[in-house]
Structure formats: C-alpha cells, structure tokens
C-alpha cells in the first residue's frame, strides 16, 4: 500500500500502464509473489516488486481500511452454507491446536483477530521474519536467461530475514468416517462436502494416474468432467460439483 518511493496509486498506475499485475499473499510459512507481465516490461515490473519488498511503509489508514474490508467480507460468511461447511470440514480433518500456524480459526475468530492487528506487529513481521533466504521460484516465458536471472537476483538477492528459518512441518491426520449436519434455516441452498486423507507425495509412481483420474472425475472443467455431467447436466440436481486433490512435493510430515 505504498513505499518510500511510490504511493499506492503510483504503483497501480505504473502496473496498469505496462498491462501487468503483481500479487502478494501468504499461507503458513509461505509468502508468495506472483507477477504477470510482457517481455519488454519484465525488468521494470521486477523493479517495482523490489521497491515494495525493500521499502514498504504500511500506512495506518491503509491498515484500518484493510481490516474493515476483510471483516466486511468475513461477516458475510458467518451464515453462508458453503463457508460454514468448508470451515467445519477443515477443522474435522486437520484438528491443529490454536498454537499451530496451521490452525483453522472460525470466521468469528478471524474477525476478532483482525481487529487486534497493529501496525507495530506488521512492521515487526516485515523487518524480522520476512525474507527470501529460503525461497524458490519458477519463471515461465520467452525471456533471455541472463536478463531473467539478473532481475531475480536484484529483486530477491538482498531480501533476507533477520531471523533464522526453521520449517514447521504439517501433521498427517488419519480421517475416520463421520457424518455431520449443520443447519442454516435462513438459507435455502445446501452444500455437501467430503474429504479423505492419505499418504502420498508427487514422486510416487501412482501420482500421475491420480492426477488424470481426478481431471476426468471432477476437476477437468466445470461442465466436461464426469461429476458435473452427471449431477448437473443429466440429473439437474446440482448447480456446481467437483473434486480436488492436494499432494505435497514431499511427504516429510510430522
């Protein structure tokens, strides 16, 4: 939301001028930077990213605005069947304690936590924990290898954290059969979700076949996969349906 060299509006205008986009988001111990741009603008977009990483100022008014926007959205999820079912399923299948970074808070817990966030906390995270010392990345496009590597090094090479990095590994939880019904009397639509946990990593010889099976069953297009073709197109009993898999690169879990 602004740096020592650029305002939030200037960053947005410069990216719009280059028809480019930059996204920052995080989950657990991962901090993601994603960019989409044209070949001729790549070095300039990377300069903007470098400025954001090195010189962000975190204005108090932008923090206040962000809290209001996030909590307004979360409040709309308090009685939403899809949000309620998804949250409950995650809690059932990944029962991490509150002390874990993988803990799944309730919607109300998220709202309450957002209200307590201070600028000082954000600056503390930014100056001591955030960094690319243990980072990795993928760059896809028709770019000169030397140009691409130089821009990456300039952008992330000195973006290091003061704290030593220690990986927190996820825990594998065995799922057991359990049915749970959650009533939302003021909502006419219904949502049904299910989840099964199993041990696998992407180096497994069965992984490619699993990916293909999932594409055929429910992930390969909103209307062309077998689940939507049957439940939506043929039976007409479901507006949306699909399947999803998530397999880690390694299975080194606690």
Coordinates of N, CA and C in Angstrom, one line a residue:
X1 N 0.8 -1.2 0.0 CA 0.0 0.0 0.0 C 0.9 1.3 0.0
X2 N 2.0 1.2 -0.7 CA 2.9 2.4 -0.8 C 4.3 2.1 -0.3
X3 N 5.3 2.7 -0.9 CA 6.6 2.6 -0.4 C 7.2 4.0 -0.2
X4 N 8.5 4.0 0.2 CA 9.2 5.3 0.4 C 9.3 6.1 -0.9
X5 N 9.2 5.4 -2.0 CA 9.4 6.0 -3.4 C 8.2 6.1 -4.2
X6 N 7.1 5.3 -3.9 CA 5.9 5.3 -4.7 C 4.7 5.2 -3.8
X7 N 3.7 5.9 -4.2 CA 2.4 5.8 -3.5 C 1.7 4.6 -4.0
X8 N 0.6 4.2 -3.3 CA -0.2 3.0 -3.7 C -0.8 3.3 -5.1
X9 N -1.2 4.5 -5.3 CA -1.8 4.9 -6.6 C -0.7 4.9 -7.7
X10 N 0.5 5.3 -7.4 CA 1.6 5.3 -8.4 C 1.9 3.9 -8.8
X11 N 2.0 3.0 -7.9 CA 2.3 1.6 -8.2 C 1.2 1.0 -9.1
X12 N -0.1 1.3 -8.7 CA -1.2 0.7 -9.5 C -1.1 1.3 -10.9
X13 N -0.9 2.6 -11.1 CA -0.9 3.3 -12.4 C 0.3 2.8 -13.2
X14 N 1.4 2.6 -12.6 CA 2.6 2.1 -13.4 C 2.4 0.6 -13.9
X15 N 1.8 -0.2 -13.1 CA 1.5 -1.6 -13.5 C 0.4 -1.6 -14.6
X16 N -0.6 -0.7 -14.4 CA -1.7 -0.6 -15.4 C -1.1 -0.2 -16.8
X17 N -0.2 0.8 -16.7 CA 0.4 1.3 -17.9 C 1.2 0.2 -18.7
X18 N 1.8 -0.7 -17.9 CA 2.5 -1.8 -18.5 C 1.6 -3.1 -18.7
X19 N 0.3 -2.9 -18.4 CA -0.6 -4.1 -18.6 C -0.1 -5.3 -17.8
X20 N 0.4 -5.0 -16.6 CA 1.0 -6.1 -15.8 C 0.2 -6.1 -14.4
X21 N 0.4 -7.3 -13.7 CA -0.2 -7.4 -12.4 C 0.8 -8.1 -11.5
X22 N 0.7 -7.7 -10.2 CA 1.5 -8.3 -9.2 C 0.7 -8.6 -8.0
X23 N 0.9 -9.8 -7.4 CA 0.1 -10.3 -6.3 C 1.0 -10.7 -5.2
X24 N 0.6 -10.4 -3.9 CA 1.3 -10.9 -2.7 C 0.3 -11.6 -1.9
X25 N 0.6 -12.7 -1.4 CA -0.3 -13.4 -0.5 C 0.5 -14.4 0.3
X26 N 0.0 -14.9 1.4 CA 0.8 -15.8 2.3 C -0.1 -16.9 2.9
X27 N 0.5 -18.0 3.3 CA -0.2 -19.1 4.0 C 0.8 -19.8 4.8
X28 N 0.6 -20.0 6.1 CA 1.5 -20.7 6.9 C 2.9 -20.0 6.9
X29 N 3.9 -20.7 6.5 CA 5.2 -20.2 6.4 C 5.6 -19.7 5.0
X30 N 4.7 -19.7 4.1 CA 5.0 -19.4 2.7 C 4.5 -18.0 2.4
X31 N 5.3 -17.2 1.8 CA 5.0 -15.8 1.3 C 5.2 -15.9 -0.2
X32 N 4.1 -15.6 -0.9 CA 4.1 -15.8 -2.4 C 4.1 -14.4 -3.1
X33 N 4.9 -14.3 -4.1 CA 4.9 -13.2 -5.0 C 4.6 -13.7 -6.4
X34 N 3.6 -13.2 -7.0 CA 3.2 -13.7 -8.3 C 3.1 -12.5 -9.3
X35 N 3.7 -12.6 -10.5 CA 3.6 -11.5 -11.4 C 3.2 -12.0 -12.8
X36 N 2.5 -11.2 -13.5 CA 2.2 -11.5 -14.9 C 2.5 -10.2 -15.7
X37 N 3.3 -10.3 -16.7 CA 3.7 -9.2 -17.5 C 4.2 -9.6 -18.9
X38 N 4.5 -8.5 -19.7 CA 5.0 -8.8 -21.0 C 6.5 -8.7 -21.0
X39 N 7.1 -9.4 -22.0 CA 8.6 -9.5 -22.0 C 9.3 -8.2 -21.8
X40 N 8.9 -7.1 -22.6 CA 9.6 -5.9 -22.5 C 9.4 -5.1 -21.2
X41 N 8.4 -5.5 -20.4 CA 8.2 -4.8 -19.1 C 8.8 -5.6 -17.9
X42 N 9.3 -6.8 -18.2 CA 9.7 -7.6 -17.1 C 10.7 -6.9 -16.1
X43 N 11.8 -6.3 -16.6 CA 12.7 -5.6 -15.7 C 12.1 -4.5 -14.9
X44 N 11.2 -3.8 -15.5 CA 10.5 -2.6 -14.8 C 9.6 -3.2 -13.7
X45 N 8.8 -4.2 -14.0 CA 7.9 -4.8 -13.0 C 8.7 -5.4 -11.8
X46 N 9.9 -6.0 -12.1 CA 10.7 -6.5 -11.1 C 11.3 -5.4 -10.2
X47 N 11.5 -4.2 -10.8 CA 12.0 -3.1 -10.0 C 10.9 -2.6 -9.0
X48 N 9.6 -2.7 -9.5 CA 8.5 -2.3 -8.6 C 8.4 -3.3 -7.5
X49 N 8.5 -4.6 -7.8 CA 8.5 -5.6 -6.7 C 9.6 -5.4 -5.7
X50 N 10.8 -5.1 -6.2 CA 12.0 -4.9 -5.3 C 11.7 -3.7 -4.4
X51 N 11.2 -2.6 -5.0 CA 10.8 -1.5 -4.2 C 9.8 -1.8 -3.1
X52 N 8.8 -2.6 -3.4 CA 7.8 -3.0 -2.5 C 8.4 -3.8 -1.3
X53 N 9.2 -4.8 -1.7 CA 9.8 -5.7 -0.7 C 10.8 -4.9 0.2
X54 N 11.5 -3.9 -0.3 CA 12.6 -3.3 0.5 C 12.1 -2.0 1.2
X55 N 11.0 -1.4 0.7 CA 10.7 0.0 1.1 C 9.3 0.2 1.5
X56 N 8.5 -0.8 1.8 CA 7.1 -0.6 2.2 C 7.0 0.2 3.5
X57 N 5.9 1.0 3.5 CA 5.8 1.8 4.7 C 4.5 1.5 5.6
X58 N 3.6 0.8 5.0 CA 2.4 0.3 5.8 C 1.7 1.4 6.5
X59 N 1.0 2.3 5.7 CA 0.3 3.4 6.3 C -0.8 2.9 7.2
X60 N -1.0 3.6 8.4 CA -2.1 3.2 9.3 C -3.4 3.3 8.7
X61 N -3.7 4.3 7.8 CA -5.0 4.4 7.2 C -5.3 3.2 6.3
X62 N -4.3 2.7 5.6 CA -4.5 1.5 4.8 C -4.7 0.3 5.6
X63 N -4.1 0.2 6.7 CA -4.4 -0.9 7.6 C -5.8 -0.9 8.1
X64 N -6.2 0.3 8.5 CA -7.6 0.4 9.0 C -8.6 0.0 7.9
X65 N -8.3 0.5 6.7 CA -9.2 0.2 5.6 C -9.2 -1.3 5.2
X66 N -8.1 -1.9 5.3 CA -7.9 -3.4 5.0 C -8.7 -4.2 6.0
X67 N -8.6 -3.8 7.3 CA -9.3 -4.6 8.4 C -10.8 -4.5 8.1
X68 N -11.3 -3.3 7.8 CA -12.8 -3.1 7.5 C -13.2 -3.9 6.3
X69 N -12.4 -3.9 5.3 CA -12.8 -4.6 4.0 C -12.8 -6.1 4.3
X70 N -11.8 -6.6 5.0 CA -11.7 -8.1 5.3 C -12.8 -8.5 6.2
X71 N -13.1 -7.7 7.2 CA -14.1 -8.1 8.2 C -15.5 -8.0 7.6
X72 N -15.7 -7.1 6.7 CA -17.0 -7.0 6.0 C -17.3 -8.2 5.2
X73 N -16.2 -8.7 4.5 CA -16.4 -10.0 3.8 C -16.6 -11.1 4.7
X74 N -15.8 -11.2 5.8 CA -16.0 -12.3 6.7 C -17.3 -12.4 7.4
X75 N -17.9 -11.2 7.7 CA -19.2 -11.2 8.3 C -20.3 -11.7 7.3
X76 N -20.0 -11.6 6.0 CA -21.0 -12.1 5.0 C -20.9 -13.6 5.0
X77 N -19.8 -14.2 5.5 CA -19.6 -15.6 5.5 C -20.1 -16.3 6.7
X78 N -20.5 -15.6 7.7 CA -21.0 -16.2 9.0 C -22.1 -17.1 8.9
X79 N -23.0 -16.9 7.9 CA -24.2 -17.7 7.7 C -24.2 -18.3 6.3
X80 N -23.1 -18.2 5.6 CA -23.0 -18.8 4.3 C -22.8 -20.3 4.3
X81 N -23.7 -21.1 3.8 CA -23.6 -22.6 3.9 C -22.2 -23.1 3.4
X82 N -21.8 -22.6 2.2 CA -20.5 -23.1 1.7 C -19.3 -22.8 2.6
X83 N -19.3 -21.6 3.1 CA -18.2 -21.2 4.0 C -18.3 -22.0 5.3
X84 N -19.5 -22.2 5.9 CA -19.6 -23.0 7.1 C -19.2 -24.4 6.9
X85 N -19.6 -25.0 5.8 CA -19.3 -26.4 5.6 C -17.8 -26.6 5.3
X86 N -17.2 -25.7 4.5 CA -15.8 -25.8 4.3 C -15.0 -25.7 5.5
X87 N -15.3 -24.7 6.3 CA -14.6 -24.5 7.6 C -14.7 -25.7 8.5
X88 N -15.9 -26.2 8.7 CA -16.1 -27.3 9.6 C -15.4 -28.6 9.1
X89 N -15.4 -28.8 7.8 CA -14.7 -29.9 7.2 C -13.2 -29.8 7.5
X90 N -12.6 -28.7 7.3 CA -11.2 -28.5 7.6 C -10.8 -28.7 9.1
X91 N -11.7 -28.2 9.9 CA -11.5 -28.4 11.4 C -11.6 -29.9 11.7
X92 N -12.5 -30.7 11.1 CA -12.6 -32.1 11.4 C -11.4 -32.9 10.9
X93 N -10.9 -32.5 9.7 CA -9.9 -33.4 9.1 C -8.4 -32.9 9.4
X94 N -8.3 -31.6 9.9 CA -7.0 -31.1 10.3 C -7.1 -30.4 11.6
X95 N -7.2 -31.2 12.7 CA -7.5 -30.6 14.0 C -6.2 -30.1 14.7
X96 N -5.6 -29.1 14.1 CA -4.5 -28.5 14.7 C -4.9 -27.6 16.0
X97 N -4.0 -27.6 17.0 CA -4.3 -26.7 18.1 C -4.1 -25.2 17.8
X98 N -4.6 -24.4 18.6 CA -4.6 -22.9 18.4 C -3.1 -22.4 18.3
X99 N -2.2 -23.1 18.9 CA -0.8 -22.7 18.9 C -0.1 -23.0 17.6
X100 N -0.7 -23.7 16.7 CA -0.1 -24.1 15.4 C -0.4 -23.0 14.3
X101 N 0.6 -22.8 13.4 CA 0.3 -21.9 12.3 C -0.7 -22.5 11.3
X102 N -0.9 -23.8 11.4 CA -1.9 -24.4 10.5 C -3.3 -24.5 11.2
X103 N -3.5 -23.9 12.3 CA -4.8 -23.9 13.0 C -5.8 -23.2 12.1
X104 N -7.0 -23.7 12.0 CA -8.1 -23.1 11.3 C -9.0 -22.4 12.2
X105 N -9.0 -21.1 12.2 CA -9.8 -20.3 13.1 C -11.3 -20.3 12.5
X106 N -12.2 -20.1 13.4 CA -13.6 -19.9 13.0 C -13.7 -18.5 12.3
X107 N -14.8 -18.2 11.6 CA -14.9 -16.9 11.0 C -14.9 -15.8 12.0
X108 N -15.6 -16.0 13.2 CA -15.7 -15.0 14.2 C -14.3 -14.8 14.8
X109 N -13.5 -15.9 14.9 CA -12.1 -15.8 15.5 C -11.3 -14.9 14.5
X110 N -11.5 -15.1 13.2 CA -10.7 -14.3 12.2 C -11.1 -12.8 12.3
X111 N -12.4 -12.6 12.5 CA -12.9 -11.2 12.6 C -12.3 -10.5 13.9
X112 N -12.3 -11.2 15.0 CA -11.8 -10.7 16.2 C -10.3 -10.5 16.2
X113 N -9.6 -11.4 15.5 CA -8.1 -11.3 15.4 C -7.7 -10.1 14.5
X114 N -8.5 -9.9 13.4 CA -8.2 -8.8 12.6 C -8.3 -7.5 13.3
X115 N -9.2 -7.3 14.2 CA -9.4 -6.1 14.9 C -8.3 -5.8 15.8
X116 N -7.5 -6.8 16.2 CA -6.4 -6.6 17.2 C -5.1 -6.4 16.5
X117 N -5.0 -6.5 15.2 CA -3.7 -6.3 14.5 C -3.3 -4.8 14.5
X118 N -2.0 -4.6 14.8 CA -1.5 -3.3 14.9 C -0.4 -3.1 13.9
X119 N -0.1 -1.9 13.6 CA 0.9 -1.5 12.6 C 2.3 -2.0 13.1
X120 N 2.5 -1.9 14.4 CA 3.7 -2.3 15.0 C 4.0 -3.8 14.8
X121 N 2.9 -4.6 14.9 CA 3.0 -6.1 14.7 C 3.4 -6.3 13.2
X122 N 2.8 -5.6 12.3 CA 3.1 -5.8 10.9 C 4.6 -5.4 10.6
X123 N 5.0 -4.3 11.2 CA 6.4 -3.9 11.0 C 7.4 -4.9 11.6
X124 N 7.0 -5.5 12.7 CA 7.9 -6.5 13.4 C 8.0 -7.7 12.5
X125 N 6.9 -8.2 11.9 CA 6.9 -9.3 11.0 C 7.8 -9.0 9.8
X126 N 7.6 -7.8 9.2 CA 8.2 -7.3 8.0 C 9.7 -7.2 8.2
X127 N 10.2 -6.7 9.3 CA 11.6 -6.4 9.5 C 12.4 -7.6 10.0
X128 N 11.7 -8.5 10.7 CA 12.5 -9.6 11.3 C 12.2 -11.0 10.7
X129 N 11.0 -11.2 10.3 CA 10.7 -12.6 9.8 C 10.6 -12.8 8.3
X130 N 10.3 -11.7 7.6 CA 10.0 -11.9 6.1 C 11.3 -11.8 5.4
X131 N 11.5 -12.7 4.4 CA 12.7 -12.7 3.6 C 12.7 -13.9 2.6
X132 N 13.6 -13.8 1.7 CA 13.7 -14.9 0.6 C 14.9 -15.7 0.7
X133 N 15.5 -15.8 1.9 CA 16.7 -16.5 2.1 C 16.5 -18.0 1.8
X134 N 15.3 -18.5 2.1 CA 15.0 -19.9 1.8 C 13.9 -20.0 0.7
X135 N 13.9 -19.1 -0.2 CA 12.9 -19.0 -1.3 C 13.2 -19.8 -2.5
X136 N 12.2 -20.1 -3.3 CA 12.4 -20.8 -4.6 C 11.4 -20.2 -5.5
X137 N 11.6 -20.3 -6.8 CA 10.7 -19.7 -7.7 C 10.7 -20.4 -9.1
X138 N 9.7 -20.0 -9.9 CA 9.5 -20.5 -11.2 C 9.2 -19.3 -12.2
X139 N 9.9 -19.3 -13.3 CA 9.7 -18.2 -14.2 C 9.4 -18.8 -15.6
X140 N 8.3 -18.5 -16.2 CA 7.9 -19.1 -17.5 C 7.7 -18.0 -18.5
X141 N 8.3 -18.1 -19.6 CA 8.1 -17.1 -20.7 C 9.3 -17.0 -21.6
X142 N 9.2 -16.3 -22.7 CA 10.2 -16.1 -23.7 C 11.2 -15.0 -23.3
X143 N 12.0 -15.3 -22.3 CA 12.9 -14.4 -21.7 C 14.4 -14.8 -21.9
X144 N 15.3 -13.9 -22.1 CA 16.7 -14.2 -22.1 C 17.1 -14.7 -20.7
X145 N 17.8 -15.8 -20.6 CA 18.1 -16.4 -19.3 C 18.9 -15.4 -18.5
X146 N 19.9 -14.7 -19.1 CA 20.7 -13.8 -18.3 C 19.9 -12.7 -17.7
X147 N 19.0 -12.1 -18.6 CA 18.2 -11.0 -18.1 C 17.3 -11.4 -17.0
X148 N 16.7 -12.6 -17.1 CA 15.8 -13.1 -16.1 C 16.5 -13.3 -14.8
X149 N 17.7 -13.9 -14.9 CA 18.4 -14.3 -13.6 C 18.9 -13.0 -13.0
X150 N 19.4 -12.0 -13.7 CA 19.9 -10.7 -13.1 C 18.7 -10.0 -12.4
X151 N 17.6 -10.0 -13.0 CA 16.4 -9.3 -12.4 C 16.0 -10.0 -11.1
X152 N 16.0 -11.3 -11.1 CA 15.6 -12.1 -9.9 C 16.6 -11.9 -8.8
X153 N 17.9 -11.8 -9.1 CA 18.9 -11.6 -8.1 C 18.8 -10.2 -7.5
X154 N 18.6 -9.2 -8.4 CA 18.5 -7.8 -7.9 C 17.2 -7.7 -7.0
X155 N 16.2 -8.4 -7.4 CA 14.9 -8.2 -6.6 C 14.9 -9.0 -5.3
X156 N 15.4 -10.2 -5.3 CA 15.3 -11.0 -4.1 C 16.7 -11.3 -3.4
X157 N 17.8 -11.0 -4.1 CA 19.1 -11.4 -3.5 C 19.4 -10.8 -2.2
X158 N 19.0 -9.6 -1.9 CA 19.3 -8.9 -0.6 C 18.0 -8.9 0.3
X159 N 16.9 -9.6 -0.2 CA 15.7 -9.6 0.6 C 15.8 -10.8 1.6
X160 N 16.5 -10.5 2.7 CA 16.8 -11.6 3.6 C 16.2 -11.3 5.0
X161 N 15.9 -12.3 5.7 CA 15.2 -12.2 7.1 C 16.3 -12.1 8.1
X162 N 16.1 -11.4 9.2 CA 17.0 -11.4 10.3 C 16.9 -12.6 11.2
X163 N 15.8 -13.3 11.2 CA 15.6 -14.5 12.0 C 16.0 -15.7 11.2
X164 N 16.5 -16.7 12.0 CA 16.8 -18.0 11.4 C 15.6 -18.7 11.0
X165 N 15.6 -19.3 9.8 CA 14.4 -20.0 9.3 C 14.4 -21.5 9.8
X166 N 13.3 -21.8 10.4 CA 13.0 -23.2 10.8 C 11.7 -23.6 10.2
X167 N 11.7 -24.7 9.5 CA 10.4 -25.1 8.8 C 9.5 -25.8 9.8
X168 N 8.3 -25.5 9.8 CA 7.2 -26.1 10.6 C 6.5 -27.1 9.7
X169 N 6.7 -28.4 9.9 CA 6.1 -29.4 9.1 C 4.6 -29.7 9.4
X170 N 3.8 -29.9 8.4 CA 2.4 -30.2 8.7 C 2.3 -31.6 9.3
X171 N 1.2 -31.9 10.0 CA 1.0 -33.2 10.6 C 0.0 -33.9 9.7
X172 N 0.2 -35.2 9.6 CA -0.7 -36.1 8.9 C -1.8 -36.6 9.9
X173 N -3.0 -36.3 9.6 CA -4.2 -36.7 10.4 C -5.0 -37.8 9.6
X174 N -5.1 -39.0 10.2 CA -5.9 -40.0 9.6 C -7.4 -39.7 9.7
X175 N -8.1 -39.7 8.6 CA -9.5 -39.5 8.7 C -10.3 -40.7 9.0
X176 N -11.4 -40.5 9.8 CA -12.3 -41.6 10.1 C -13.7 -41.2 9.7
X177 N -14.5 -42.2 9.4 CA -15.9 -41.9 8.9 C -16.7 -41.1 10.0
X178 N -17.2 -40.0 9.5 CA -18.0 -39.2 10.4 C -18.9 -38.3 9.6
X179 N -20.2 -38.4 9.9 CA -21.2 -37.5 9.2 C -21.6 -36.4 10.1
X180 N -21.7 -35.2 9.6 CA -22.1 -34.1 10.4 C -23.0 -33.2 9.6
X181 N -24.2 -32.9 10.2 CA -25.1 -32.0 9.6 C -25.1 -30.6 10.3
X182 N -25.1 -29.6 9.5 CA -25.1 -28.2 10.0 C -26.3 -27.5 9.4
X183 N -27.2 -27.0 10.2 CA -28.4 -26.4 9.8 C -28.3 -24.9 9.6
X184 N -28.7 -24.4 8.5 CA -28.8 -22.9 8.2 C -30.2 -22.6 7.8
X185 N -31.1 -22.5 8.7 CA -32.6 -22.3 8.4 C -32.9 -21.2 7.5
X186 N -32.1 -20.1 7.5 CA -32.5 -19.0 6.7 C -31.8 -19.0 5.3
X187 N -31.2 -20.2 5.0 CA -30.6 -20.4 3.7 C -31.2 -21.6 3.0
X188 N -31.7 -21.4 1.8 CA -32.4 -22.5 1.1 C -31.5 -23.4 0.4
X189 N -30.3 -23.0 0.0 CA -29.4 -23.9 -0.7 C -28.6 -24.8 0.3
X190 N -28.2 -25.9 -0.2 CA -27.4 -26.9 0.6 C -26.1 -27.1 0.0
X191 N -25.1 -27.5 0.8 CA -23.8 -27.8 0.4 C -23.3 -29.1 1.0
X192 N -22.8 -30.0 0.2 CA -22.3 -31.3 0.7 C -20.8 -31.4 0.4
X193 N -20.0 -31.6 1.4 CA -18.5 -31.7 1.2 C -18.0 -33.0 1.9
X194 N -16.9 -33.5 1.3 CA -16.3 -34.7 1.9 C -14.8 -34.7 1.7
X195 N -14.1 -35.3 2.5 CA -12.6 -35.3 2.4 C -12.0 -36.6 2.9
X196 N -11.0 -37.1 2.2 CA -10.3 -38.3 2.6 C -8.8 -38.0 2.6
X197 N -8.1 -38.3 3.7 CA -6.7 -38.1 3.8 C -5.9 -39.4 3.5
X198 N -4.8 -39.3 2.8 CA -4.0 -40.5 2.6 C -2.6 -40.0 2.4
X199 N -1.6 -40.9 2.5 CA -0.2 -40.5 2.4 C 0.2 -40.7 0.9
X200 N 0.8 -39.7 0.4 CA 1.4 -39.7 -1.0 C 2.2 -38.5 -1.2
X201 N 3.2 -38.6 -2.1 CA 4.0 -37.5 -2.5 C 4.1 -37.5 -4.0
X202 N 4.5 -36.3 -4.6 CA 4.4 -36.2 -6.0 C 5.4 -37.1 -6.8
X203 N 6.4 -37.6 -6.0 CA 7.3 -38.5 -6.7 C 6.8 -40.0 -6.7
X204 N 5.6 -40.2 -6.2 CA 5.1 -41.5 -6.2 C 4.7 -41.9 -7.6
X205 N 5.0 -43.2 -8.0 CA 4.6 -43.7 -9.3 C 3.1 -43.6 -9.6
X206 N 2.3 -43.6 -8.6 CA 0.9 -43.5 -8.8 C 0.3 -42.1 -8.9
X207 N 1.2 -41.1 -8.6 CA 0.7 -39.7 -8.6 C 0.2 -39.2 -10.0
X208 N 0.9 -39.5 -11.1 CA 0.3 -39.1 -12.4 C -1.0 -39.6 -12.7
X209 N -1.2 -40.9 -12.4 CA -2.5 -41.6 -12.6 C -3.6 -40.9 -11.8
X210 N -3.3 -40.6 -10.5 CA -4.2 -39.9 -9.7 C -4.6 -38.6 -10.2
X211 N -3.7 -37.8 -10.7 CA -4.0 -36.5 -11.3 C -4.9 -36.7 -12.5
X212 N -4.7 -37.6 -13.3 CA -5.5 -37.8 -14.5 C -6.9 -38.3 -14.1
X213 N -7.0 -39.2 -13.1 CA -8.3 -39.7 -12.7 C -9.1 -38.5 -12.1
X214 N -8.5 -37.6 -11.3 CA -9.2 -36.5 -10.8 C -9.6 -35.5 -11.8
X215 N -8.8 -35.4 -12.9 CA -9.3 -34.5 -14.0 C -10.5 -35.1 -14.7
X216 N -10.5 -36.4 -14.9 CA -11.7 -37.0 -15.5 C -12.9 -37.0 -14.6
X217 N -12.7 -37.2 -13.4 CA -13.8 -37.3 -12.4 C -14.5 -35.9 -12.1
X218 N -13.7 -34.9 -11.8 CA -14.3 -33.7 -11.4 C -13.6 -32.4 -11.4
X219 N -12.3 -32.5 -11.9 CA -11.5 -31.2 -11.9 C -11.3 -30.7 -13.3
X220 N -11.5 -31.5 -14.3 CA -11.1 -31.1 -15.7 C -12.2 -30.3 -16.4
X221 N -12.5 -29.1 -15.8 CA -13.5 -28.3 -16.5 C -14.9 -28.3 -15.8
X222 N -15.5 -27.2 -15.7 CA -16.8 -27.1 -14.9 C -17.9 -28.0 -15.5
X223 N -18.0 -28.1 -16.8 CA -19.1 -28.9 -17.4 C -18.6 -30.2 -18.0
X224 N -17.4 -30.4 -18.3 CA -17.0 -31.6 -19.1 C -16.6 -32.8 -18.2
X225 N -16.3 -32.6 -17.0 CA -15.9 -33.7 -16.1 C -17.1 -34.6 -15.8
X226 N -16.9 -35.8 -15.3 CA -18.0 -36.7 -15.1 C -19.0 -36.3 -14.0
X227 N -18.5 -35.8 -12.9 CA -19.4 -35.4 -11.8 C -20.4 -34.3 -12.3
X228 N -19.9 -33.2 -12.9 CA -20.9 -32.2 -13.3 C -21.7 -32.7 -14.5
X229 N -21.2 -33.5 -15.3 CA -22.0 -34.0 -16.4 C -23.2 -34.9 -15.9
X230 N -22.9 -35.6 -14.8 CA -24.0 -36.5 -14.3 C -24.9 -35.7 -13.4
X231 N -24.4 -35.0 -12.4 CA -25.3 -34.3 -11.4 C -25.9 -33.0 -11.9
X232 N -25.2 -32.3 -12.7 CA -25.7 -31.0 -13.2 C -26.5 -31.2 -14.5
X233 N -25.8 -31.7 -15.5 CA -26.3 -31.8 -16.9 C -27.4 -32.8 -17.0
X234 N -27.2 -34.1 -16.5 CA -28.1 -35.2 -16.7 C -29.2 -35.2 -15.7
X235 N -28.8 -35.1 -14.4 CA -29.8 -35.2 -13.3 C -30.5 -33.9 -13.0
X236 N -29.8 -32.8 -13.2 CA -30.3 -31.5 -12.8 C -30.5 -31.3 -11.4
X237 N -29.7 -31.9 -10.5 CA -29.9 -31.8 -9.1 C -28.8 -31.0 -8.4
X238 N -27.9 -30.5 -9.1 CA -26.8 -29.8 -8.5 C -26.3 -28.7 -9.5
X239 N -26.1 -27.5 -8.9 CA -25.6 -26.4 -9.7 C -24.1 -26.5 -10.0
X240 N -23.4 -26.8 -9.0 CA -22.0 -27.0 -9.1 C -21.5 -28.2 -8.3
X241 N -20.5 -28.9 -8.9 CA -19.9 -30.0 -8.2 C -18.5 -30.2 -8.8
X242 N -17.6 -30.8 -8.0 CA -16.2 -31.0 -8.5 C -15.4 -31.8 -7.5
X243 N -14.2 -32.1 -7.9 CA -13.3 -32.9 -7.0 C -11.9 -32.2 -7.0
X244 N -11.2 -32.4 -6.0 CA -9.9 -31.7 -5.8 C -8.9 -32.5 -5.0
X245 N -7.7 -32.5 -5.5 CA -6.6 -33.2 -4.7 C -5.5 -32.3 -4.4
X246 N -4.8 -32.5 -3.3 CA -3.7 -31.7 -2.9 C -2.6 -32.7 -2.4
X247 N -1.5 -32.9 -3.2 CA -0.5 -33.8 -2.8 C 0.8 -33.0 -2.7
X248 N 1.5 -33.1 -1.5 CA 2.8 -32.3 -1.4 C 3.9 -32.8 -2.2
X249 N 4.9 -31.9 -2.5 CA 6.1 -32.4 -3.2 C 6.8 -33.5 -2.5
X250 N 6.9 -33.4 -1.2 CA 7.4 -34.4 -0.3 C 6.4 -34.8 0.7
X251 N 6.6 -35.9 1.3 CA 5.7 -36.4 2.3 C 6.3 -36.4 3.7
X252 N 7.3 -35.4 3.9 CA 8.0 -35.4 5.1 C 7.2 -34.6 6.1
X253 N 6.3 -35.3 6.7 CA 5.4 -34.6 7.7 C 5.6 -35.2 9.1
X254 N 5.3 -34.4 10.1 CA 5.5 -34.8 11.5 C 4.5 -35.9 11.9

